[in-house]
Amino acid sequence: MAVMGIFSAIANFFAGGESENNRLPNINENALTPDNFSPNDNNLYTSSQLVREANERGWIIDNELVQQSGEIARNAKQNAKNVKKFGKNLKVLSKAELLTAKEMSKIIALTANNDANKYGIITENQSLLDAQAAAYSAIKANYKEALKQTNQRINDSLNGLQSKRDKLKGR
């Protein structure tokens, strides 16, 4: 059971909880998605409307309908040219944005990987410095103990000399 808990914790870390995926980035509000975009077809069926109108007139086409359809056709043709140019521009822009996203993805991955490597080196260096500090502490403790023992021997020697002097004086 503990193993399942560990796997569950790992899964939650990388994928978020069951009810909410809090690690998934939000979709940019300007991105075209089914939730925020539906194609506008208002001007795509004008020809069908004109055919319906001609049909309602019993296929009697007067000069007004000819002029109206001619003006609409010229505007639609110009619009089609503009849409084509617009499409080419957006194709370039969209590809550039995609290239930017791909390149930034590489840069982010490289930087994050290098940051992790640098962190590993820094923690390794800190560990070595901690080991050095422990070694220095041990050396200092050994020195203090050796100094204490030396001082004790000197004191013992001095006490011994004093005791001998006192014995010699007492004779």
mmCIF file of C-alpha atoms in Angstrom:
data_model
loop_
_atom_site.group_PDB
_atom_site.id
_atom_site.type_symbol
_atom_site.label_atom_id
_atom_site.label_comp_id
_atom_site.label_asym_id
_atom_site.label_seq_id
_atom_site.Cartn_x
_atom_site.Cartn_y
_atom_site.Cartn_z
ATOM 1 C CA MET A 1 0.000 0.000 0.000
ATOM 2 C CA ALA A 2 2.892 2.395 0.753
ATOM 3 C CA VAL A 3 4.255 1.895 -2.766
ATOM 4 C CA MET A 4 0.926 2.942 -4.284
ATOM 5 C CA GLY A 5 1.018 6.050 -2.078
ATOM 6 C CA ILE A 6 4.463 6.942 -3.417
ATOM 7 C CA PHE A 7 3.360 6.431 -7.019
ATOM 8 C CA SER A 8 0.244 8.481 -6.355
ATOM 9 C CA ALA A 9 2.338 11.304 -4.873
ATOM 10 C CA ILE A 10 4.684 11.220 -7.873
ATOM 11 C CA ALA A 11 1.745 11.210 -10.286
ATOM 12 C CA ASN A 12 0.132 14.134 -8.441
ATOM 13 C CA PHE A 13 3.399 16.067 -8.561
ATOM 14 C CA PHE A 14 3.790 15.708 -12.322
ATOM 15 C CA ALA A 15 0.143 15.622 -13.398
ATOM 16 C CA GLY A 16 -1.675 17.404 -10.589
ATOM 17 C CA GLY A 17 -4.556 16.067 -8.548
ATOM 18 C CA GLU A 18 -7.463 14.105 -9.954
ATOM 19 C CA SER A 19 -9.802 17.093 -9.926
ATOM 20 C CA GLU A 20 -7.374 19.762 -11.104
ATOM 21 C CA ASN A 21 -4.279 19.696 -13.246
ATOM 22 C CA ASN A 22 -2.444 22.590 -11.628
ATOM 23 C CA ARG A 23 0.840 22.028 -13.497
ATOM 24 C CA LEU A 24 -0.716 22.443 -16.955
ATOM 25 C CA PRO A 25 -0.221 25.991 -18.257
ATOM 26 C CA ASN A 26 -3.287 28.025 -19.175
ATOM 27 C CA ILE A 27 -4.138 28.386 -22.854
ATOM 28 C CA ASN A 28 -3.383 31.934 -23.979
ATOM 29 C CA GLU A 29 -6.583 33.939 -24.278
ATOM 30 C CA ASN A 30 -5.615 34.947 -27.835
ATOM 31 C CA ALA A 31 -5.168 31.352 -29.063
ATOM 32 C CA LEU A 32 -7.868 30.076 -31.414
ATOM 33 C CA THR A 33 -9.717 27.240 -29.673
ATOM 34 C CA PRO A 34 -13.198 25.733 -30.016
ATOM 35 C CA ASP A 35 -14.072 27.459 -26.742
ATOM 36 C CA ASN A 36 -13.317 30.994 -27.949
ATOM 37 C CA PHE A 37 -13.584 30.957 -31.765
ATOM 38 C CA SER A 38 -16.107 30.012 -34.402
ATOM 39 C CA PRO A 39 -15.624 30.836 -38.080
ATOM 40 C CA ASN A 40 -17.664 33.747 -39.444
ATOM 41 C CA ASP A 41 -19.479 32.725 -42.603
ATOM 42 C CA ASN A 42 -21.613 35.863 -42.970
ATOM 43 C CA ASN A 43 -20.102 36.860 -46.324
ATOM 44 C CA LEU A 44 -19.522 33.404 -47.786
ATOM 45 C CA TYR A 45 -23.061 32.777 -49.005
ATOM 46 C CA THR A 46 -23.867 36.051 -50.769
ATOM 47 C CA SER A 47 -23.902 34.258 -54.123
ATOM 48 C CA SER A 48 -26.495 31.823 -52.762
ATOM 49 C CA GLN A 49 -28.614 34.758 -51.582
ATOM 50 C CA LEU A 50 -28.442 36.318 -55.070
ATOM 51 C CA VAL A 51 -29.474 33.009 -56.661
ATOM 52 C CA ARG A 52 -32.438 32.797 -54.255
ATOM 53 C CA GLU A 53 -33.436 36.355 -55.130
ATOM 54 C CA ALA A 54 -33.232 35.556 -58.875
ATOM 55 C CA ASN A 55 -35.276 32.413 -58.290
ATOM 56 C CA GLU A 56 -37.919 34.393 -56.373
ATOM 57 C CA ARG A 57 -38.130 36.766 -59.367
ATOM 58 C CA GLY A 58 -38.831 33.810 -61.632
ATOM 59 C CA TRP A 59 -35.338 34.091 -63.073
ATOM 60 C CA ILE A 60 -36.045 37.519 -64.428
ATOM 61 C CA ILE A 61 -32.815 39.422 -63.966
ATOM 62 C CA ASP A 62 -33.015 43.186 -64.266
ATOM 63 C CA ASN A 63 -30.185 45.739 -64.599
ATOM 64 C CA GLU A 64 -30.345 46.575 -60.900
ATOM 65 C CA LEU A 65 -29.642 42.958 -59.904
ATOM 66 C CA VAL A 66 -26.854 42.785 -62.519
ATOM 67 C CA GLN A 67 -25.258 45.987 -61.180
ATOM 68 C CA GLN A 68 -25.702 44.829 -57.575
ATOM 69 C CA SER A 69 -24.159 41.422 -58.318
ATOM 70 C CA GLY A 70 -21.308 43.100 -60.265
ATOM 71 C CA GLU A 71 -20.472 45.413 -57.367
ATOM 72 C CA ILE A 72 -20.632 42.532 -54.904
ATOM 73 C CA ALA A 73 -18.436 40.436 -57.218
ATOM 74 C CA ARG A 74 -15.792 43.194 -57.499
ATOM 75 C CA ASN A 75 -15.775 43.684 -53.727
ATOM 76 C CA ALA A 76 -15.632 39.911 -53.154
ATOM 77 C CA LYS A 77 -12.763 39.579 -55.671
ATOM 78 C CA GLN A 78 -10.808 42.371 -53.944
ATOM 79 C CA ASN A 79 -11.606 40.830 -50.579
ATOM 80 C CA ALA A 80 -10.371 37.430 -51.833
ATOM 81 C CA LYS A 81 -7.082 39.050 -52.937
ATOM 82 C CA ASN A 82 -6.792 40.758 -49.554
ATOM 83 C CA VAL A 83 -7.583 37.504 -47.758
ATOM 84 C CA LYS A 84 -4.892 35.755 -49.806
ATOM 85 C CA LYS A 85 -2.312 38.440 -48.893
ATOM 86 C CA PHE A 86 -3.530 38.389 -45.301
ATOM 87 C CA GLY A 87 -3.191 34.591 -45.294
ATOM 88 C CA LYS A 88 0.390 34.777 -46.573
ATOM 89 C CA ASN A 89 1.261 37.315 -43.873
ATOM 90 C CA LEU A 90 -0.371 35.216 -41.161
ATOM 91 C CA LYS A 91 1.359 32.091 -42.460
ATOM 92 C CA VAL A 92 4.733 33.827 -42.066
ATOM 93 C CA LEU A 93 3.759 35.245 -38.690
ATOM 94 C CA SER A 94 2.344 31.968 -37.393
ATOM 95 C CA LYS A 95 5.427 30.033 -38.542
ATOM 96 C CA ALA A 96 7.670 32.634 -36.901
ATOM 97 C CA GLU A 97 5.687 32.336 -33.669
ATOM 98 C CA LEU A 98 5.952 28.537 -33.840
ATOM 99 C CA LEU A 99 9.691 28.760 -34.478
ATOM 100 C CA THR A 100 10.005 31.169 -31.552
ATOM 101 C CA ALA A 101 8.098 28.750 -29.294
ATOM 102 C CA LYS A 102 10.251 25.791 -30.431
ATOM 103 C CA GLU A 103 13.509 27.690 -29.983
ATOM 104 C CA MET A 104 12.443 29.062 -26.600
ATOM 105 C CA SER A 105 11.469 25.528 -25.578
ATOM 106 C CA LYS A 106 15.022 24.401 -26.403
ATOM 107 C CA ILE A 107 16.489 27.395 -24.577
ATOM 108 C CA ILE A 108 14.299 26.812 -21.521
ATOM 109 C CA ALA A 109 15.160 23.105 -21.432
ATOM 110 C CA LEU A 110 18.876 23.838 -21.841
ATOM 111 C CA THR A 111 18.831 26.556 -19.185
ATOM 112 C CA ALA A 112 16.812 24.452 -16.728
ATOM 113 C CA ASN A 113 19.121 21.473 -17.306
ATOM 114 C CA ASN A 114 22.212 23.618 -16.836
ATOM 115 C CA ASP A 115 20.681 25.205 -13.717
ATOM 116 C CA ALA A 116 20.111 21.702 -12.310
ATOM 117 C CA ASN A 117 23.715 20.775 -13.154
ATOM 118 C CA LYS A 118 25.013 23.974 -11.543
ATOM 119 C CA TYR A 119 22.903 23.279 -8.462
ATOM 120 C CA GLY A 120 24.408 19.779 -8.316
ATOM 121 C CA ILE A 121 27.919 21.213 -8.505
ATOM 122 C CA ILE A 122 27.149 23.833 -5.863
ATOM 123 C CA THR A 123 25.665 21.251 -3.486
ATOM 124 C CA GLU A 124 28.669 18.969 -4.132
ATOM 125 C CA ASN A 125 31.018 21.851 -3.338
ATOM 126 C CA GLN A 126 29.013 22.654 -0.209
ATOM 127 C CA SER A 127 29.251 19.024 0.819
ATOM 128 C CA LEU A 128 33.038 19.110 0.331
ATOM 129 C CA LEU A 129 33.246 22.323 2.349
ATOM 130 C CA ASP A 130 31.097 20.766 5.088
ATOM 131 C CA ALA A 131 33.484 17.779 5.138
ATOM 132 C CA GLN A 132 36.415 20.221 5.355
ATOM 133 C CA ALA A 133 34.722 22.029 8.244
ATOM 134 C CA ALA A 134 34.212 18.694 10.014
ATOM 135 C CA ALA A 135 37.870 17.798 9.419
ATOM 136 C CA TYR A 136 38.989 21.167 10.766
ATOM 137 C CA SER A 137 36.731 20.722 13.788
ATOM 138 C CA ALA A 138 38.252 17.287 14.427
ATOM 139 C CA ILE A 139 41.775 18.712 14.037
ATOM 140 C CA LYS A 140 40.948 21.533 16.461
ATOM 141 C CA ALA A 141 39.400 19.073 18.949
ATOM 142 C CA ASN A 142 42.476 16.805 18.678
ATOM 143 C CA TYR A 143 44.770 19.822 19.106
ATOM 144 C CA LYS A 144 42.818 20.994 22.165
ATOM 145 C CA GLU A 145 42.994 17.500 23.658
ATOM 146 C CA ALA A 146 46.715 17.209 22.902
ATOM 147 C CA LEU A 147 47.281 20.671 24.366
ATOM 148 C CA LYS A 148 45.266 19.720 27.440
ATOM 149 C CA GLN A 149 47.354 16.559 27.863
ATOM 150 C CA THR A 150 50.583 18.492 27.369
ATOM 151 C CA ASN A 151 49.488 21.086 29.903
ATOM 152 C CA GLN A 152 48.576 18.302 32.302
ATOM 153 C CA ARG A 153 52.049 16.696 31.900
ATOM 154 C CA ILE A 154 53.706 20.090 32.446
ATOM 155 C CA ASN A 155 51.551 20.674 35.521
ATOM 156 C CA ASP A 156 52.326 17.184 36.759
ATOM 157 C CA SER A 157 56.037 17.785 36.188
ATOM 158 C CA LEU A 158 55.877 21.151 37.929
ATOM 159 C CA ASN A 159 53.944 19.636 40.803
ATOM 160 C CA GLY A 160 56.484 16.825 40.995
ATOM 161 C CA LEU A 161 59.337 19.332 41.064
ATOM 162 C CA GLN A 162 57.577 21.387 43.677
ATOM 163 C CA SER A 163 56.993 18.287 45.759
ATOM 164 C CA LYS A 164 60.687 17.324 45.456
ATOM 165 C CA ARG A 165 61.734 20.865 46.392
ATOM 166 C CA ASP A 166 59.434 20.810 49.392
ATOM 167 C CA LYS A 167 60.905 17.478 50.479
ATOM 168 C CA LEU A 168 64.447 18.829 50.066
ATOM 169 C CA LYS A 169 63.614 21.925 52.088
ATOM 170 C CA GLY A 170 61.998 19.837 54.768
ATOM 171 C CA ARG A 171 65.207 17.946 55.520
#
